[in-house]
Coordinates of N, CA and C in Angstrom, one line a residue:
X207 N 0.9 -1.2 0.0 CA 0.0 0.0 0.0 C 0.9 1.2 0.0
X208 N 0.6 2.1 -0.9 CA 1.4 3.3 -1.1 C 1.1 4.3 0.0
X209 N 2.0 5.2 0.4 CA 1.7 6.3 1.3 C 1.0 7.5 0.7
X210 N -0.3 7.3 0.6 CA -1.1 8.4 0.0 C -2.1 8.9 1.1
X211 N -2.6 10.1 0.8 CA -3.6 10.6 1.7 C -4.9 9.7 1.8
X212 N -5.3 9.2 0.6 CA -6.4 8.3 0.6 C -6.2 7.0 1.4
X213 N -5.0 6.4 1.2 CA -4.6 5.2 2.0 C -4.6 5.5 3.5
X214 N -4.0 6.6 3.8 CA -4.0 7.0 5.3 C -5.4 7.1 5.8
X215 N -6.2 7.7 5.1 CA -7.6 7.9 5.6 C -8.3 6.5 5.7
X216 N -8.1 5.6 4.8 CA -8.7 4.3 4.8 C -8.2 3.5 6.0
X217 N -6.9 3.6 6.4 CA -6.4 2.9 7.5 C -7.0 3.4 8.8
X218 N -7.1 4.8 8.9 CA -7.7 5.4 10.2 C -9.2 5.0 10.2
X219 N -9.9 5.2 9.1 CA -11.3 4.9 9.2 C -11.6 3.4 9.5
X220 N -10.8 2.5 9.0 CA -11.1 1.1 9.2 C -10.6 0.6 10.6
X221 N -9.8 1.3 11.3 CA -9.3 0.8 12.6 C -10.1 1.2 13.8
X222 N -10.2 0.4 14.7 CA -10.9 0.7 15.9 C -10.0 1.1 17.1
X223 N -8.7 0.7 17.0 CA -7.8 1.0 18.1 C -6.6 1.8 17.5
X224 N -6.1 2.7 18.3 CA -4.8 3.3 18.0 C -3.8 2.9 19.1
X225 N -2.6 2.9 18.9 CA -1.6 2.7 19.9 C -1.1 4.1 20.3
X226 N -1.2 4.4 21.6 CA -0.9 5.7 22.1 C 0.4 5.5 22.9
X227 N 1.5 6.3 22.5 CA 2.8 6.2 23.1 C 2.9 7.5 24.0
X228 N 3.2 7.3 25.2 CA 3.4 8.4 26.1 C 4.7 8.3 26.9
X229 N 5.1 9.3 27.6 CA 6.2 9.2 28.5 C 6.0 9.9 29.8
X230 N 6.5 9.5 30.9 CA 6.3 10.2 32.1 C 7.3 11.3 32.2
X231 N 7.3 12.0 33.4 CA 8.1 13.2 33.5 C 9.6 12.9 33.4
X232 N 10.0 11.7 33.7 CA 11.4 11.4 33.5 C 11.8 10.8 32.1
X233 N 10.8 10.7 31.3 CA 11.0 10.2 29.9 C 10.8 8.7 29.8
X234 N 10.3 8.0 30.8 CA 10.1 6.5 30.7 C 8.9 6.3 29.8
X235 N 9.1 5.5 28.7 CA 8.0 5.3 27.7 C 6.9 4.4 28.2
X236 N 5.7 4.6 27.6 CA 4.6 3.7 27.9 C 3.7 3.7 26.7
X237 N 3.3 2.6 26.2 CA 2.3 2.5 25.1 C 1.1 1.7 25.5
X238 N 0.0 2.0 24.9 CA -1.2 1.3 25.2 C -2.2 1.4 24.0
X239 N -2.9 0.4 23.7 CA -4.0 0.6 22.7 C -5.2 1.2 23.3
X240 N -5.9 2.1 22.6 CA -7.2 2.6 23.1 C -8.2 2.7 21.9
X241 N -9.4 2.3 22.2 CA -10.5 2.5 21.3 C -10.6 4.0 21.0
X242 N -10.8 4.4 19.7 CA -10.9 5.8 19.4 C -12.0 6.2 18.4
X243 N -12.3 7.4 18.5 CA -13.1 8.1 17.4 C -12.2 9.2 16.9
X244 N -12.6 9.7 15.7 CA -11.7 10.7 15.1 C -12.6 11.7 14.3
X245 N -12.0 12.9 14.1 CA -12.6 13.9 13.2 C -11.5 14.2 12.2
X246 N -11.7 14.0 10.9 CA -10.8 14.4 9.9 C -9.4 13.9 10.0
X247 N -9.2 12.8 10.7 CA -7.8 12.2 10.8 C -6.8 13.1 11.4
X248 N -7.3 14.1 12.1 CA -6.4 15.0 12.8 C -6.7 15.0 14.3
X249 N -8.0 14.9 14.7 CA -8.4 14.9 16.1 C -8.9 13.5 16.5
X250 N -8.3 13.0 17.6 CA -8.6 11.7 18.0 C -9.1 11.7 19.5
X251 N -10.1 10.9 19.8 CA -10.8 11.0 21.1 C -10.8 9.6 21.7
X252 N -10.7 9.5 23.0 CA -10.8 8.2 23.7 C -11.2 8.5 25.1
X253 N -11.7 7.4 25.7 CA -12.1 7.5 27.1 C -11.2 6.6 27.9
X254 N -10.6 7.1 29.0 CA -9.7 6.3 29.9 C -9.9 6.7 31.3
X255 N -9.4 5.9 32.2 CA -9.3 6.3 33.6 C -8.2 7.3 33.8
X256 N -8.4 8.3 34.6 CA -7.3 9.3 34.8 C -6.2 8.7 35.6
X257 N -6.4 7.5 36.2 CA -5.4 6.8 36.9 C -4.5 5.9 36.1
X258 N -4.9 5.7 34.8 CA -4.1 4.8 33.9 C -2.8 5.5 33.7
X259 N -1.7 4.7 33.5 CA -0.4 5.2 33.3 C -0.4 6.2 32.1
X260 N -1.0 5.9 31.0 CA -1.0 6.9 29.9 C -1.7 8.2 30.2
X261 N -2.7 8.1 31.0 CA -3.4 9.4 31.4 C -2.6 10.2 32.3
X262 N -2.0 9.5 33.3 CA -1.1 10.3 34.2 C 0.1 10.9 33.4
X263 N 0.6 10.1 32.4 CA 1.7 10.6 31.6 C 1.3 11.9 30.9
X264 N 0.1 11.8 30.3 CA -0.4 13.0 29.5 C -0.5 14.2 30.4
X265 N -0.9 14.0 31.7 CA -1.0 15.1 32.6 C 0.3 15.9 32.8
X266 N 1.4 15.2 32.7 CA 2.7 15.8 32.9 C 3.5 16.0 31.7
X267 N 3.2 15.4 30.6 CA 3.9 15.5 29.3 C 2.9 15.3 28.2
X268 N 2.4 16.3 27.6 CA 1.3 16.2 26.7 C 1.7 15.7 25.3
X269 N 3.0 15.7 25.0 CA 3.4 15.2 23.6 C 3.3 13.7 23.6
X270 N 2.6 13.2 22.5 CA 2.4 11.8 22.4 C 2.7 11.3 21.0
X271 N 2.9 10.0 20.8 CA 3.0 9.4 19.5 C 1.8 8.5 19.3
X272 N 1.3 8.4 18.1 CA 0.1 7.6 17.7 C 0.5 6.8 16.5
X273 N 0.1 5.5 16.6 CA 0.2 4.6 15.4 C -1.1 4.0 15.2
X274 N -1.6 4.0 14.0 CA -2.9 3.3 13.6 C -2.5 2.4 12.5
X275 N -2.8 1.1 12.6 CA -2.4 0.1 11.6 C -3.4 -1.1 11.6
X276 N -3.3 -1.9 10.6 CA -4.1 -3.1 10.5 C -3.2 -4.3 10.8
X277 N -3.4 -4.9 12.0 CA -2.5 -5.9 12.4 C -2.9 -7.3 11.9
X278 N -3.9 -7.4 11.0 CA -4.3 -8.6 10.5 C -3.7 -9.0 9.1
X279 N -3.0 -8.1 8.5 CA -2.4 -8.3 7.2 C -1.2 -9.3 7.3
X280 N -0.8 -9.8 6.1 CA 0.3 -10.7 6.0 C 1.6 -10.0 6.4
X281 N 2.6 -10.8 6.9 CA 3.9 -10.2 7.2 C 4.5 -9.5 6.0
X282 N 5.0 -8.4 6.2 CA 5.7 -7.6 5.2 C 4.8 -6.8 4.3
X283 N 3.4 -6.9 4.5 CA 2.5 -6.1 3.7 C 1.8 -5.0 4.5
X284 N 2.1 -4.9 5.7 CA 1.4 -3.9 6.6 C 1.8 -2.5 6.3
X285 N 0.8 -1.6 6.6 CA 1.0 -0.2 6.5 C 0.3 0.5 7.6
X286 N 0.9 1.6 8.1 CA 0.2 2.3 9.2 C 0.4 3.8 9.0
X287 N -0.3 4.5 9.8 CA -0.2 5.9 9.9 C 0.4 6.3 11.2
X288 N 1.5 7.1 11.2 CA 2.2 7.4 12.4 C 2.1 8.9 12.6
X289 N 1.8 9.3 13.8 CA 1.6 10.7 14.1 C 2.3 11.2 15.3
X290 N 2.8 12.4 15.3 CA 3.1 13.1 16.5 C 2.0 14.0 16.9
X291 N 1.6 14.1 18.1 CA 0.4 14.8 18.5 C 0.6 15.4 19.9
X292 N -0.4 16.2 20.3 CA -0.5 16.8 21.6 C -1.8 16.4 22.2
X293 N -1.8 15.9 23.4 CA -3.0 15.3 24.0 C -3.3 16.0 25.3
X294 N -4.6 15.9 25.7 CA -5.0 16.5 26.9 C -6.4 15.9 27.3
X295 N -6.7 16.0 28.5 CA -8.0 15.7 29.0 C -9.0 16.8 28.6
X296 N -10.1 16.5 28.1 CA -11.1 17.5 27.8 C -12.0 17.6 29.0
X297 N -12.2 18.9 29.4 CA -13.1 19.1 30.5 C -14.4 19.6 30.0
X298 N -15.4 19.7 30.9 CA -16.8 20.2 30.5 C -16.7 21.4 29.6
X299 N -17.6 21.4 28.7 CA -17.7 22.5 27.7 C -18.2 22.1 26.4
X300 N -18.2 23.0 25.5 CA -18.7 22.7 24.1 C -17.9 21.7 23.4
X301 N -16.5 21.8 23.6 CA -15.6 20.8 23.0 C -15.9 19.4 23.5
X302 N -16.1 19.2 24.8 CA -16.4 17.9 25.4 C -17.7 17.4 24.8
X303 N -18.7 18.2 24.7 CA -20.0 17.7 24.2 C -19.9 17.3 22.8
X304 N -19.2 18.1 21.9 CA -19.0 17.7 20.5 C -18.2 16.5 20.4
X305 N -17.1 16.3 21.2 CA -16.3 15.1 21.2 C -17.1 13.9 21.6
X306 N -17.9 14.0 22.6 CA -18.7 12.9 23.0 C -19.7 12.5 21.9
X307 N -20.2 13.4 21.1 CA -21.1 13.1 20.0 C -20.4 12.3 19.0
X308 N -19.1 12.7 18.7 CA -18.3 12.0 17.7 C -18.0 10.6 18.3
X309 N -17.6 10.5 19.5 CA -17.2 9.2 20.2 C -18.5 8.3 20.2
X310 N -19.6 8.8 20.6 CA -20.8 8.0 20.7 C -21.2 7.5 19.3
X311 N -21.2 8.3 18.3 CA -21.6 7.9 17.0 C -20.7 6.7 16.5
X312 N -19.4 6.8 16.7 CA -18.5 5.7 16.3 C -18.7 4.5 17.2
X313 N -18.9 4.7 18.5 CA -19.2 3.6 19.5 C -20.4 2.8 19.0
X314 N -21.5 3.5 18.7 CA -22.7 2.9 18.3 C -22.5 2.1 17.0
X315 N -21.7 2.6 16.1 CA -21.4 2.0 14.8 C -20.7 0.7 15.0
X316 N -20.0 0.5 16.1 CA -19.2 -0.7 16.5 C -19.9 -1.5 17.5
X317 N -21.2 -1.3 17.8 CA -21.9 -2.1 18.7 C -21.8 -1.6 20.2
X318 N -21.3 -0.4 20.4 CA -21.1 0.1 21.7 C -22.3 0.9 22.1
X319 N -22.1 1.9 23.0 CA -23.2 2.7 23.5 C -23.0 4.1 23.3
X320 N -24.1 4.9 23.7 CA -24.0 6.4 23.7 C -23.3 6.8 25.0
X321 N -22.4 7.7 24.8 CA -21.6 8.3 26.0 C -22.2 9.7 26.3
X322 N -22.2 10.0 27.6 CA -22.7 11.3 28.1 C -21.6 12.0 28.9
X323 N -21.8 13.2 29.2 CA -20.9 13.9 30.1 C -20.8 13.3 31.4
X324 N -21.9 12.7 31.9 CA -21.9 12.1 33.2 C -21.0 10.8 33.2
X325 N -20.8 10.2 32.1 CA -19.9 9.1 32.0 C -18.4 9.4 32.1
X326 N -18.1 10.7 31.9 CA -16.7 11.1 31.9 C -16.3 12.2 32.9
X327 N -17.1 12.3 33.9 CA -16.8 13.3 34.9 C -17.2 12.8 36.3
X328 N -16.9 13.6 37.3 CA -17.3 13.3 38.7 C -16.7 12.0 39.1
X329 N -17.5 11.2 39.8 CA -17.0 9.9 40.3 C -17.1 8.7 39.3
X330 N -17.2 9.0 38.1 CA -17.4 7.9 37.1 C -16.1 7.1 36.9
X331 N -15.0 7.6 37.2 CA -13.7 6.9 37.1 C -13.2 7.0 35.7
X332 N -13.8 7.7 34.8 CA -13.4 7.8 33.4 C -13.3 9.3 33.0
X333 N -12.4 9.6 32.0 CA -12.3 10.9 31.5 C -12.2 10.9 30.0
X334 N -12.6 11.9 29.3 CA -12.5 12.1 27.9 C -11.2 12.7 27.5
X335 N -10.5 12.2 26.5 CA -9.2 12.7 26.1 C -9.2 13.0 24.6
X336 N -8.4 14.0 24.2 CA -8.3 14.4 22.8 C -6.8 14.5 22.5
X337 N -6.4 14.0 21.3 CA -5.1 14.3 20.8 C -5.2 15.0 19.4
X338 N -4.4 16.0 19.2 CA -4.5 16.7 17.9 C -3.1 16.4 17.2
X339 N -3.2 15.7 16.1 CA -2.0 15.3 15.3 C -1.3 16.6 14.7
X340 N 0.0 16.6 14.9 CA 0.7 17.7 14.3 C 1.5 17.3 13.1
X341 N 1.8 16.1 12.9 CA 2.5 15.5 11.8 C 2.1 14.1 11.5
X342 N 2.0 13.7 10.2 CA 1.6 12.4 9.8 C 2.7 11.8 8.9
X343 N 2.9 10.5 9.0 CA 3.8 9.8 8.1 C 3.3 8.4 7.9
X344 N 3.8 7.8 6.8 CA 3.6 6.4 6.5 C 4.9 5.8 6.0
X345 N 5.0 4.5 6.0 CA 6.2 3.8 5.4 C 6.2 4.1 3.9
X346 N 7.4 4.3 3.4 CA 7.6 4.6 2.0 C 7.4 3.4 1.1
X347 N 7.7 2.2 1.7 CA 7.6 0.9 0.9 C 8.5 1.0 -0.3
X348 N 9.7 1.5 -0.1 CA 10.6 1.6 -1.2 C 11.8 0.7 -1.1
X349 N 11.7 -0.3 -0.2 CA 12.7 -1.3 0.0 C 13.7 -1.0 1.1
X350 N 13.6 0.2 1.6 CA 14.5 0.6 2.8 C 13.7 0.3 4.0
X351 N 14.3 -0.2 5.0 CA 13.6 -0.5 6.3 C 13.2 0.7 7.0
X352 N 11.9 0.7 7.5 CA 11.4 1.8 8.3 C 11.7 3.2 7.7
X353 N 11.5 3.3 6.4 CA 11.7 4.6 5.8 C 10.3 5.3 5.7
X354 N 10.1 6.3 6.5 CA 8.8 7.0 6.6 C 8.9 8.2 5.8
X355 N 7.7 8.5 5.2 CA 7.6 9.8 4.4 C 6.4 10.5 4.9
X356 N 6.5 11.8 4.9 CA 5.4 12.7 5.4 C 4.1 12.5 4.5
X357 N 3.0 12.5 5.1 CA 1.7 12.6 4.4 C 1.1 13.9 4.8
X358 N 0.7 14.7 3.8 CA 0.2 16.0 4.1 C -1.3 15.9 4.5
X359 N -1.5 16.2 5.8 CA -2.9 16.1 6.3 C -3.9 17.1 5.7
X360 N -3.4 18.1 5.0 CA -4.2 19.1 4.4 C -5.1 18.6 3.4
X361 N -4.7 17.5 2.7 CA -5.5 16.9 1.6 C -6.5 15.9 2.1
X362 N -6.4 15.5 3.4 CA -7.4 14.5 3.8 C -8.0 14.8 5.2
X363 N -7.8 16.0 5.7 CA -8.3 16.4 7.0 C -9.4 17.4 6.7
X364 N -10.3 17.1 5.9 CA -11.4 18.0 5.6 C -12.6 17.8 6.6
X365 N -13.5 18.7 6.7 CA -14.7 18.6 7.4 C -14.6 18.4 8.9
X366 N -13.6 19.2 9.5 CA -13.5 19.1 10.9 C -14.8 19.6 11.5
X367 N -15.2 18.9 12.6 CA -16.5 19.3 13.3 C -16.3 20.7 13.8
X368 N -17.4 21.5 13.7 CA -17.3 22.9 14.0 C -16.9 23.2 15.5
X369 N -17.1 22.2 16.4 CA -16.8 22.4 17.8 C -15.4 22.2 18.1
X370 N -14.5 21.8 17.1 CA -13.1 21.5 17.4 C -12.2 22.5 16.7
X371 N -11.1 22.8 17.3 CA -10.1 23.6 16.7 C -8.8 22.8 16.9
X372 N -7.7 23.4 16.5 CA -6.4 22.7 16.6 C -5.7 22.9 17.9
X373 N -6.2 23.8 18.7 CA -5.4 24.1 19.9 C -5.8 23.1 21.0
X374 N -4.8 22.6 21.6 CA -4.9 21.7 22.8 C -4.1 22.2 23.9
X375 N -4.6 22.3 25.1 CA -3.8 22.7 26.2 C -2.7 21.8 26.4
X376 N -1.5 22.2 26.6 CA -0.3 21.3 26.7 C -0.1 20.9 28.1
X377 N -1.1 20.4 28.8 CA -0.9 19.7 30.0 C -0.3 20.5 31.1
X378 N 0.0 19.7 32.2 CA 0.6 20.4 33.4 C 2.1 20.4 33.3
X379 N 2.8 20.6 34.4 CA 4.2 20.7 34.5 C 4.9 19.4 34.3
X380 N 6.1 19.3 34.6 CA 6.9 18.1 34.4 C 7.1 17.5 35.8
X381 N 6.0 17.1 36.5 CA 6.0 16.6 37.8 C 6.5 15.1 37.7
X382 N 6.4 14.4 38.8 CA 6.8 13.1 38.9 C 5.7 12.2 38.5
X383 N 6.1 11.1 37.9 CA 5.1 10.1 37.5 C 5.4 8.7 38.2
X384 N 4.4 7.9 38.2 CA 4.6 6.6 38.8 C 4.8 5.5 37.7
X385 N 5.3 4.4 38.1 CA 5.5 3.3 37.1 C 4.5 2.2 37.2
X386 N 3.4 2.5 37.8 CA 2.3 1.5 37.9 C 1.7 1.2 36.6
X387 N 1.2 0.0 36.4 CA 0.6 -0.3 35.1 C -0.8 0.3 35.0
X388 N -1.2 0.5 33.7 CA -2.5 1.0 33.5 C -2.9 1.2 32.1

């Protein structure tokens, strides 16, 4: 599969999980798959416990890596979309409501349920997160190992939901993090 905007969109649209790579304040890496919804292949939303390692990492270091790929293809034929992004917890407000609409629509399409603000605030134990991709790439498939080429999101990130913008609050300070699993 060639690294084109259309192929990138197809991979993201067909995938249910992304791999989220985070790091704690000291730079210790952590990666985890999360079910996601997206808008225009630029904004990604998921629901997680604020106590999960990746959520705690985002609270102190908002820069994340994202990989979306089809793990069911034959060896040597896989292709993925790799992104650098900035992530943050979404708090109550218009952006949270719009994000939950997007998340719920995708959840319902995959046999899940509708999500409400009450599901991601207070004592629910879950929070809503958003990552905004700043750069996209795919494997060049030119015979060189792990040779990635940029994919211009301008040609396939149309139709952003009106409730969303590109700004994401860049998390808290560089406090200490824990190494507990999550």
